[in-house]
PDB file of C-alpha atoms and ligand atoms in Angstrom:
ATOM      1  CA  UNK A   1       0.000   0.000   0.000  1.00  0.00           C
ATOM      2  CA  UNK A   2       1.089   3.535  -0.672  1.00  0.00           C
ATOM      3  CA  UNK A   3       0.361   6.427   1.586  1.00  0.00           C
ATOM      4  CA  UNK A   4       1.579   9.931   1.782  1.00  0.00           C
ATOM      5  CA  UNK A   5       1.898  12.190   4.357  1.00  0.00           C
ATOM      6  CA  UNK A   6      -0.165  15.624   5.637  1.00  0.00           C
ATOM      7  CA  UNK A   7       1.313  17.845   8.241  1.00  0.00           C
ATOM      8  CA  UNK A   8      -0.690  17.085  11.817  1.00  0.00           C
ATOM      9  CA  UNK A   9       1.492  18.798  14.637  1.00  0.00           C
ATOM     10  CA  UNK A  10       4.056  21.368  13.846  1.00  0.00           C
ATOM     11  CA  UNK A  11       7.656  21.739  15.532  1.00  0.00           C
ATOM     12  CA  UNK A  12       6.608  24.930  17.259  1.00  0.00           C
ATOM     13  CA  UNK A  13       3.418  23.347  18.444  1.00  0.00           C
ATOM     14  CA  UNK A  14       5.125  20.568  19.912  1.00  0.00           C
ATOM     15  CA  UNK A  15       7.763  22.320  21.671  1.00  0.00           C
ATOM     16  CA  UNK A  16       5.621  24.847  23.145  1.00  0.00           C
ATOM     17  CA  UNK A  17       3.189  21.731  24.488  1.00  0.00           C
ATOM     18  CA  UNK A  18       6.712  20.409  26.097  1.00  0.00           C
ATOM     19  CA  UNK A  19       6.868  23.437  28.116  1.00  0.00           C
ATOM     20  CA  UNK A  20       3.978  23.519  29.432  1.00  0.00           C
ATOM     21  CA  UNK A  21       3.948  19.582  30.207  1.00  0.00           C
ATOM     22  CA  UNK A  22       7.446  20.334  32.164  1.00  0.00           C
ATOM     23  CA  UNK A  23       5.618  22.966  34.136  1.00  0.00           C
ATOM     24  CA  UNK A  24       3.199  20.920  35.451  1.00  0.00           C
ATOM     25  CA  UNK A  25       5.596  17.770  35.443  1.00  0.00           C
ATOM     26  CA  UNK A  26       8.083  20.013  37.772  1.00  0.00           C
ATOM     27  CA  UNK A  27       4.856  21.609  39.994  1.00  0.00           C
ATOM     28  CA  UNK A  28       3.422  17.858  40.921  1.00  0.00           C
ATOM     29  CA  UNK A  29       7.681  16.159  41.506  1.00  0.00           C
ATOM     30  CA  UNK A  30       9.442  19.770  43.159  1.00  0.00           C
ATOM     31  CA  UNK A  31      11.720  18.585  46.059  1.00  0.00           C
ATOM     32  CA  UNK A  32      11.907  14.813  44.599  1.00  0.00           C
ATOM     33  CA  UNK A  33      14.508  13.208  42.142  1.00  0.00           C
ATOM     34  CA  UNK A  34      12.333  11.852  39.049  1.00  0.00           C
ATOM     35  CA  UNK A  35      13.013   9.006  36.791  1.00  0.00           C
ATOM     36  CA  UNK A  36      12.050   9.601  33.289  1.00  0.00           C
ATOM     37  CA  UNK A  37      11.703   5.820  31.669  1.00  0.00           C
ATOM     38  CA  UNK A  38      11.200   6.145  27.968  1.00  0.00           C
ATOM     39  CA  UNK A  39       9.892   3.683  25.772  1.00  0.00           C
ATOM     40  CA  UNK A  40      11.843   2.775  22.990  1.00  0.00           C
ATOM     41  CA  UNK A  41      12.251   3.412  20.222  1.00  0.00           C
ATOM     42  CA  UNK A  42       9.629   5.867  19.788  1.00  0.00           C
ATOM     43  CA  UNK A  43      10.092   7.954  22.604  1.00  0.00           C
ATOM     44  CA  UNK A  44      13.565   9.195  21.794  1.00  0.00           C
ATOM     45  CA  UNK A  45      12.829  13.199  20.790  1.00  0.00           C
ATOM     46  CA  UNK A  46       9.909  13.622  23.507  1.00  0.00           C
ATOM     47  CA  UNK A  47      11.952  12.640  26.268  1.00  0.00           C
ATOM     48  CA  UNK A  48      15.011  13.972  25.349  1.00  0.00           C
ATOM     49  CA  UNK A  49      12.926  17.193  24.733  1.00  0.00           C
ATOM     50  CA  UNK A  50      11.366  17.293  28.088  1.00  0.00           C
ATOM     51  CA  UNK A  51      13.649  16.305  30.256  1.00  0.00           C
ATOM     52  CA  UNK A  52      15.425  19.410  28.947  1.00  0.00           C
ATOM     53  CA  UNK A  53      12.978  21.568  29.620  1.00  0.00           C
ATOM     54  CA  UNK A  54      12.737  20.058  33.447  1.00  0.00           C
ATOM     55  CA  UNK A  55      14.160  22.005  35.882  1.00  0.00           C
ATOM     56  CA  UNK A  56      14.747  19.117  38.518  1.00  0.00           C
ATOM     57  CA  UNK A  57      16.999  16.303  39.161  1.00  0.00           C
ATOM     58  CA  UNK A  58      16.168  14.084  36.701  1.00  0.00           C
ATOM     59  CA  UNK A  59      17.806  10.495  35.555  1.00  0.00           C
ATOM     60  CA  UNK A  60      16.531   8.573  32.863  1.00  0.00           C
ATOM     61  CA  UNK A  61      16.494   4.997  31.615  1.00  0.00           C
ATOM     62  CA  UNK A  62      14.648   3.124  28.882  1.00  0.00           C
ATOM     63  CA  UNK A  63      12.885   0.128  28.206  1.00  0.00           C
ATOM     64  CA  UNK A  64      12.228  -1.733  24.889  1.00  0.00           C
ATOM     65  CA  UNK A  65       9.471  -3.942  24.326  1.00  0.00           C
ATOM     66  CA  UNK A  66       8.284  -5.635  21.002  1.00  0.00           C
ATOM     67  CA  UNK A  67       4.883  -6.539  19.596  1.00  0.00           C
ATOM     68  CA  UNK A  68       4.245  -9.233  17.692  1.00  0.00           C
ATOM     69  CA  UNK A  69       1.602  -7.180  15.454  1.00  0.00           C
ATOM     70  CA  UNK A  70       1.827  -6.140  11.438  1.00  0.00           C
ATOM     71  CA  UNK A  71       2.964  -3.089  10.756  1.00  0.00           C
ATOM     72  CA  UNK A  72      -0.368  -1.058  11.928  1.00  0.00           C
ATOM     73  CA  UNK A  73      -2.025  -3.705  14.118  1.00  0.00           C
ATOM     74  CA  UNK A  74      -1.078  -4.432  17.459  1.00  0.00           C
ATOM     75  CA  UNK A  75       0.162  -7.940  18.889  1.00  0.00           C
ATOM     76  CA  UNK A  76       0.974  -9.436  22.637  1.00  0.00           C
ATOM     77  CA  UNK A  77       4.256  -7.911  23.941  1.00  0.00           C
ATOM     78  CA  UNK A  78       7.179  -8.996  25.377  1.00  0.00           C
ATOM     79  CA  UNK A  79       9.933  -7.315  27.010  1.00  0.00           C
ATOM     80  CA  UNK A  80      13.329  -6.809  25.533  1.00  0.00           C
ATOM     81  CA  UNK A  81      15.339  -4.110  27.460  1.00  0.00           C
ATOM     82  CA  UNK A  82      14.819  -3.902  30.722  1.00  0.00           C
ATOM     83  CA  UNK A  83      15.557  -0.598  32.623  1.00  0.00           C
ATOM     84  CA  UNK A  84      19.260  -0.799  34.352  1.00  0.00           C
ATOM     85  CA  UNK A  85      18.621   2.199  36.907  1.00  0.00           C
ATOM     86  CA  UNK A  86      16.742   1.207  40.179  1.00  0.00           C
ATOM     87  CA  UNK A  87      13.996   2.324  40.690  1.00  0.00           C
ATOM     88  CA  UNK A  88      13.136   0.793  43.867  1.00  0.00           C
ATOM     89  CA  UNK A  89      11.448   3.582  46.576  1.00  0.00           C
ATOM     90  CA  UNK A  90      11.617   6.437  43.642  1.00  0.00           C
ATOM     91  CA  UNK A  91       9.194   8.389  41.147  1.00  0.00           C
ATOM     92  CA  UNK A  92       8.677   6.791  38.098  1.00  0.00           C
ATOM     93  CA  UNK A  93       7.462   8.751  34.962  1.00  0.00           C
ATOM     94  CA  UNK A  94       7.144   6.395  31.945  1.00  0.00           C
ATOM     95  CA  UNK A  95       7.744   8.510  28.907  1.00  0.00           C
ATOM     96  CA  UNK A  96       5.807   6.980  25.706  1.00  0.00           C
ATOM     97  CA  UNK A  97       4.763   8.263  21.727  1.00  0.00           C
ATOM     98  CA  UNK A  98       1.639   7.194  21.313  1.00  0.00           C
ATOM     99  CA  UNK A  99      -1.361   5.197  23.339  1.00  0.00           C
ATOM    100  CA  UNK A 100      -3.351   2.896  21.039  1.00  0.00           C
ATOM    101  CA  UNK A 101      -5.192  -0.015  22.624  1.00  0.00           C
ATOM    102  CA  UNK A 102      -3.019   0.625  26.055  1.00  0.00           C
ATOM    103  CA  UNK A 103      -1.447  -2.792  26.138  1.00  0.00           C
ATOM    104  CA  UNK A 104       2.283  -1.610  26.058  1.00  0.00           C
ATOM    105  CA  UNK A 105       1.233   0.931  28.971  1.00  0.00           C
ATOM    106  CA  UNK A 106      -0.068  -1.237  30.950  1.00  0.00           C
ATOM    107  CA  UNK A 107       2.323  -3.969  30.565  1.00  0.00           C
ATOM    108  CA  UNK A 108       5.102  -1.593  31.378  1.00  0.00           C
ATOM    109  CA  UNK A 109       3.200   0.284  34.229  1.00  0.00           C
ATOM    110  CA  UNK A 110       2.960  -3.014  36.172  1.00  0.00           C
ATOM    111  CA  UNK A 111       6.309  -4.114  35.334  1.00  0.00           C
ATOM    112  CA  UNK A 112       7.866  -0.848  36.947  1.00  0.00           C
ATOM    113  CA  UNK A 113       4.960  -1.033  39.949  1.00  0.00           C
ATOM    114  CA  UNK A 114       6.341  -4.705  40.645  1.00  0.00           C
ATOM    115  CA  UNK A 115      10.079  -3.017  41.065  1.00  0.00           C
ATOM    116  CA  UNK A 116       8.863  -1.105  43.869  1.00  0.00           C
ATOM    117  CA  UNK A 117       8.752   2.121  42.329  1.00  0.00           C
ATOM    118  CA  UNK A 118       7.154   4.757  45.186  1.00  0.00           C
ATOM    119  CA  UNK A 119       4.447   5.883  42.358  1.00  0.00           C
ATOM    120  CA  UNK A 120       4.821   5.399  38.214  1.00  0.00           C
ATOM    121  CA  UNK A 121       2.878   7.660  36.164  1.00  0.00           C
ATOM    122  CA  UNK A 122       2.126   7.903  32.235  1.00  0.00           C
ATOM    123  CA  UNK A 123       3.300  10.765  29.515  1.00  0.00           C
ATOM    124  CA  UNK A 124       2.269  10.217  26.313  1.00  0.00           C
ATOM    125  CA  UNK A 125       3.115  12.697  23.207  1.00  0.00           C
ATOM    126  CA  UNK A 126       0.020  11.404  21.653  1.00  0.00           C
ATOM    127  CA  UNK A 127      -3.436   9.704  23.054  1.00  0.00           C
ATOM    128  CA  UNK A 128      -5.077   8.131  20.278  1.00  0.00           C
ATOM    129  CA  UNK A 129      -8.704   6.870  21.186  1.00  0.00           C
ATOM    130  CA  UNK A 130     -10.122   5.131  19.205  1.00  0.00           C
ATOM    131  CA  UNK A 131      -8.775   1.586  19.695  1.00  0.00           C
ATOM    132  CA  UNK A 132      -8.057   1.213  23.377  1.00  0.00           C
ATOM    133  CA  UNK A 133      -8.877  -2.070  25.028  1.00  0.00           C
ATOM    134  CA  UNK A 134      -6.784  -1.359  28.429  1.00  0.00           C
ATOM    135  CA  UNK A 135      -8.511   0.768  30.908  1.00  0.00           C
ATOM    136  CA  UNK A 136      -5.419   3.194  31.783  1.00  0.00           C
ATOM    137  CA  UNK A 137      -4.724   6.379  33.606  1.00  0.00           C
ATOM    138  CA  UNK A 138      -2.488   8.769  31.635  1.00  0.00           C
ATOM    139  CA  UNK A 139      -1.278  11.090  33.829  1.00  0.00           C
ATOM    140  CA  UNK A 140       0.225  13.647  31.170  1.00  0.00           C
ATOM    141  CA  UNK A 141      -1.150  13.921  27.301  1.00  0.00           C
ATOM    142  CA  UNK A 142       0.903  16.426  25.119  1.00  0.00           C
ATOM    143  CA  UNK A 143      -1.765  15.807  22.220  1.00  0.00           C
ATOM    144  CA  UNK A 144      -5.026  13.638  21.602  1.00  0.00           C
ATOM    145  CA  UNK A 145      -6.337  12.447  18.503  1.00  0.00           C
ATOM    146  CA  UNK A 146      -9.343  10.145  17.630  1.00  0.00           C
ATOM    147  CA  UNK A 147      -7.612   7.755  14.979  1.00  0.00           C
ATOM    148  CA  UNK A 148      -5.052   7.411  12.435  1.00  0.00           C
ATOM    149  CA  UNK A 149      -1.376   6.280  12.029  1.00  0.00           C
ATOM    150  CA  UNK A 150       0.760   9.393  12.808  1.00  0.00           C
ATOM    151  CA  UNK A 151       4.661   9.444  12.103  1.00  0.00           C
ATOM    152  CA  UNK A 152       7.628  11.592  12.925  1.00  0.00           C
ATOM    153  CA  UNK A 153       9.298  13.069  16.113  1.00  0.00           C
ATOM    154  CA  UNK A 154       9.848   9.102  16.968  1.00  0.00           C
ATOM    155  CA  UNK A 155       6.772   7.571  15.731  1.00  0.00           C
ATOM    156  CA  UNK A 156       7.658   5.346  12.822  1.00  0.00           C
ATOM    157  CA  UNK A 157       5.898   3.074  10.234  1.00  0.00           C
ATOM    158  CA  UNK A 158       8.233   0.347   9.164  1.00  0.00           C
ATOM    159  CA  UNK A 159      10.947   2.501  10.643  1.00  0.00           C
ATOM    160  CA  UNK A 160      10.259   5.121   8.132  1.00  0.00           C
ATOM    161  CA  UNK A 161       9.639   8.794   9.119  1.00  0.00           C
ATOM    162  CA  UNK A 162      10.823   8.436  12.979  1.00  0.00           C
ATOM    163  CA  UNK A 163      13.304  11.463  12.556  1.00  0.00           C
ATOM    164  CA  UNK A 164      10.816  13.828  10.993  1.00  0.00           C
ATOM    165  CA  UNK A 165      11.166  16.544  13.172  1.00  0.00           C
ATOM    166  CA  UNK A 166       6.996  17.297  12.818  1.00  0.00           C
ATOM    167  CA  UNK A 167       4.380  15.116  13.519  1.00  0.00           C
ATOM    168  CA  UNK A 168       2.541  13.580  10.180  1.00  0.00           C
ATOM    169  CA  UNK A 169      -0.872  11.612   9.565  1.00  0.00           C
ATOM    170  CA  UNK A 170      -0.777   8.902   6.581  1.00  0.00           C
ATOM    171  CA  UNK A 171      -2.649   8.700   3.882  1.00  0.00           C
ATOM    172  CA  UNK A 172      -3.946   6.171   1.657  1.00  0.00           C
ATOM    173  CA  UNK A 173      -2.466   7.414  -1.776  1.00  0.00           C
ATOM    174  CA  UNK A 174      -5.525   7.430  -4.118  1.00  0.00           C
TER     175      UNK A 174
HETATM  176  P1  LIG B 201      -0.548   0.017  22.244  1.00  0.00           P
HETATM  177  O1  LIG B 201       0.168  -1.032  23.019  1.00  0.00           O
HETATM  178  O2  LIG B 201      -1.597  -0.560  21.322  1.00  0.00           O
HETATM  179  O3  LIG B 201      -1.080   1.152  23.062  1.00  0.00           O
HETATM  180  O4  LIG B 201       0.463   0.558  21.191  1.00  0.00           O
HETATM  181  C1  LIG B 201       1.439   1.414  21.424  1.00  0.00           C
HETATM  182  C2  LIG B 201       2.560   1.240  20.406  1.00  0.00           C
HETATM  183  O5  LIG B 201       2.077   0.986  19.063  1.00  0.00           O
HETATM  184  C3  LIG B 201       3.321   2.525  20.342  1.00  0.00           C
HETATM  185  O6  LIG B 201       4.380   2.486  21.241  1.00  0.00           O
HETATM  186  C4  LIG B 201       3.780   2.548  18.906  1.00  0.00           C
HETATM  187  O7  LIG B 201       5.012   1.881  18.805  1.00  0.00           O
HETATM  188  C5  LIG B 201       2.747   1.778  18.125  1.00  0.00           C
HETATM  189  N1  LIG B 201       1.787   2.687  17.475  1.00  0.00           N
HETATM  190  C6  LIG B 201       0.451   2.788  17.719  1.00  0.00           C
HETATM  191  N2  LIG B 201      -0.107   3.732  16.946  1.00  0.00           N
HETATM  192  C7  LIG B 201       0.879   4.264  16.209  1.00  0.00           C
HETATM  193  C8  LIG B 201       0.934   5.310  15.219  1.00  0.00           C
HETATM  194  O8  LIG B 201      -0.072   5.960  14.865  1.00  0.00           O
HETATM  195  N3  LIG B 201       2.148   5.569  14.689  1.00  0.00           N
HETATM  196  C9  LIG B 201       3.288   4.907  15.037  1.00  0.00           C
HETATM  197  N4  LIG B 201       3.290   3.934  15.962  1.00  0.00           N
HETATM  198  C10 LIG B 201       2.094   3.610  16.531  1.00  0.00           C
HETATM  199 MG1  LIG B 202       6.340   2.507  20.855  1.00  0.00          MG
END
């Protein structure tokens, strides 16, 4: 199939979200030492983003997991990087692209819980409705949309268009 892309979300638009997700990040953690735990691959450029824009002691880690979906459909998930910080008795923020059905999330969420983490919380660059199956809380949403398969600023299809530096919606080419 052949798709091309239109512009969604705008490099200005998504930096000045970041800054306002930091301020409230930095209002709700002031006086504690956050962990940032990205997801990867796709949440390379929003957490390196914010965690710049954080004014508070911050470490970060990642965490890789793979689906066993196509290339648009999800699968179950396993893990395949596990953090290497602990993160036993400390704030956990896991840093993630995009929500779809809320299986990764929640996978990863009780995976970090189960660590002993004192509280882990969700922030998502994107919250995308429409197929969710997993009843989760996220605690931080930069942008929501109802459907669609975005790329860019880390979200990939096929590895294609992760280092777009906007956010784009595919199209079915006509
Ligand atoms: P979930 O487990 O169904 O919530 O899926 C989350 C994962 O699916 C994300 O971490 C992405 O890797 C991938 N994904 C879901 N929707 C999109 C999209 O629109 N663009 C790129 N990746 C997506
Ligand atoms: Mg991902």
């Amino acid at each position: 199939m052949n798709y091309e892309k239109e512009l969604l979300i705008p490099k200005k638009i998504i930096s000045e979200r970041i800054k306002e997700l930091a301020d409230a990040i930095e209002e709700e953690y002031r006086g504690k030492e956050l962990v940032l735990v990205g997801i990867l691959k796709g949440a390379i450029f929003f957490l390196t983003d914010l965690a710049r824009e954080l004014s508070l002691p911050t470490k970060i880690d990642f965490i890789r997991v793979a689906s066993y979906g196509s290339k648009m459909e999800p699968g179950a998930i396993s893990l395949t990087k596990d953090v290497e910080l602990s993160v036993e008795g400390k704030p956990v923020l896991i840093v993630e692209d995009i929500v779809d059905t809320g299986q990764t999330l929640s996978y990863v969420k009780e995976l970090l819980e189960e660590k002993g983490a004192e509280s882990v919380k969700i922030c998502v660059l994107i919250d995308k409705k429409e197929r969710r199956e997993k009843e989760i809380n996220i605690d931080y949403c930069a942008f929501r949309v109802e459907k669609g398969f975005l790329v860019g600023y880390g979200l990939d299809y096929n590895e294609e268009g992760r280092c777009l530096p906007e956010i784009y919606v595919l199209k079915e080419q006509k």
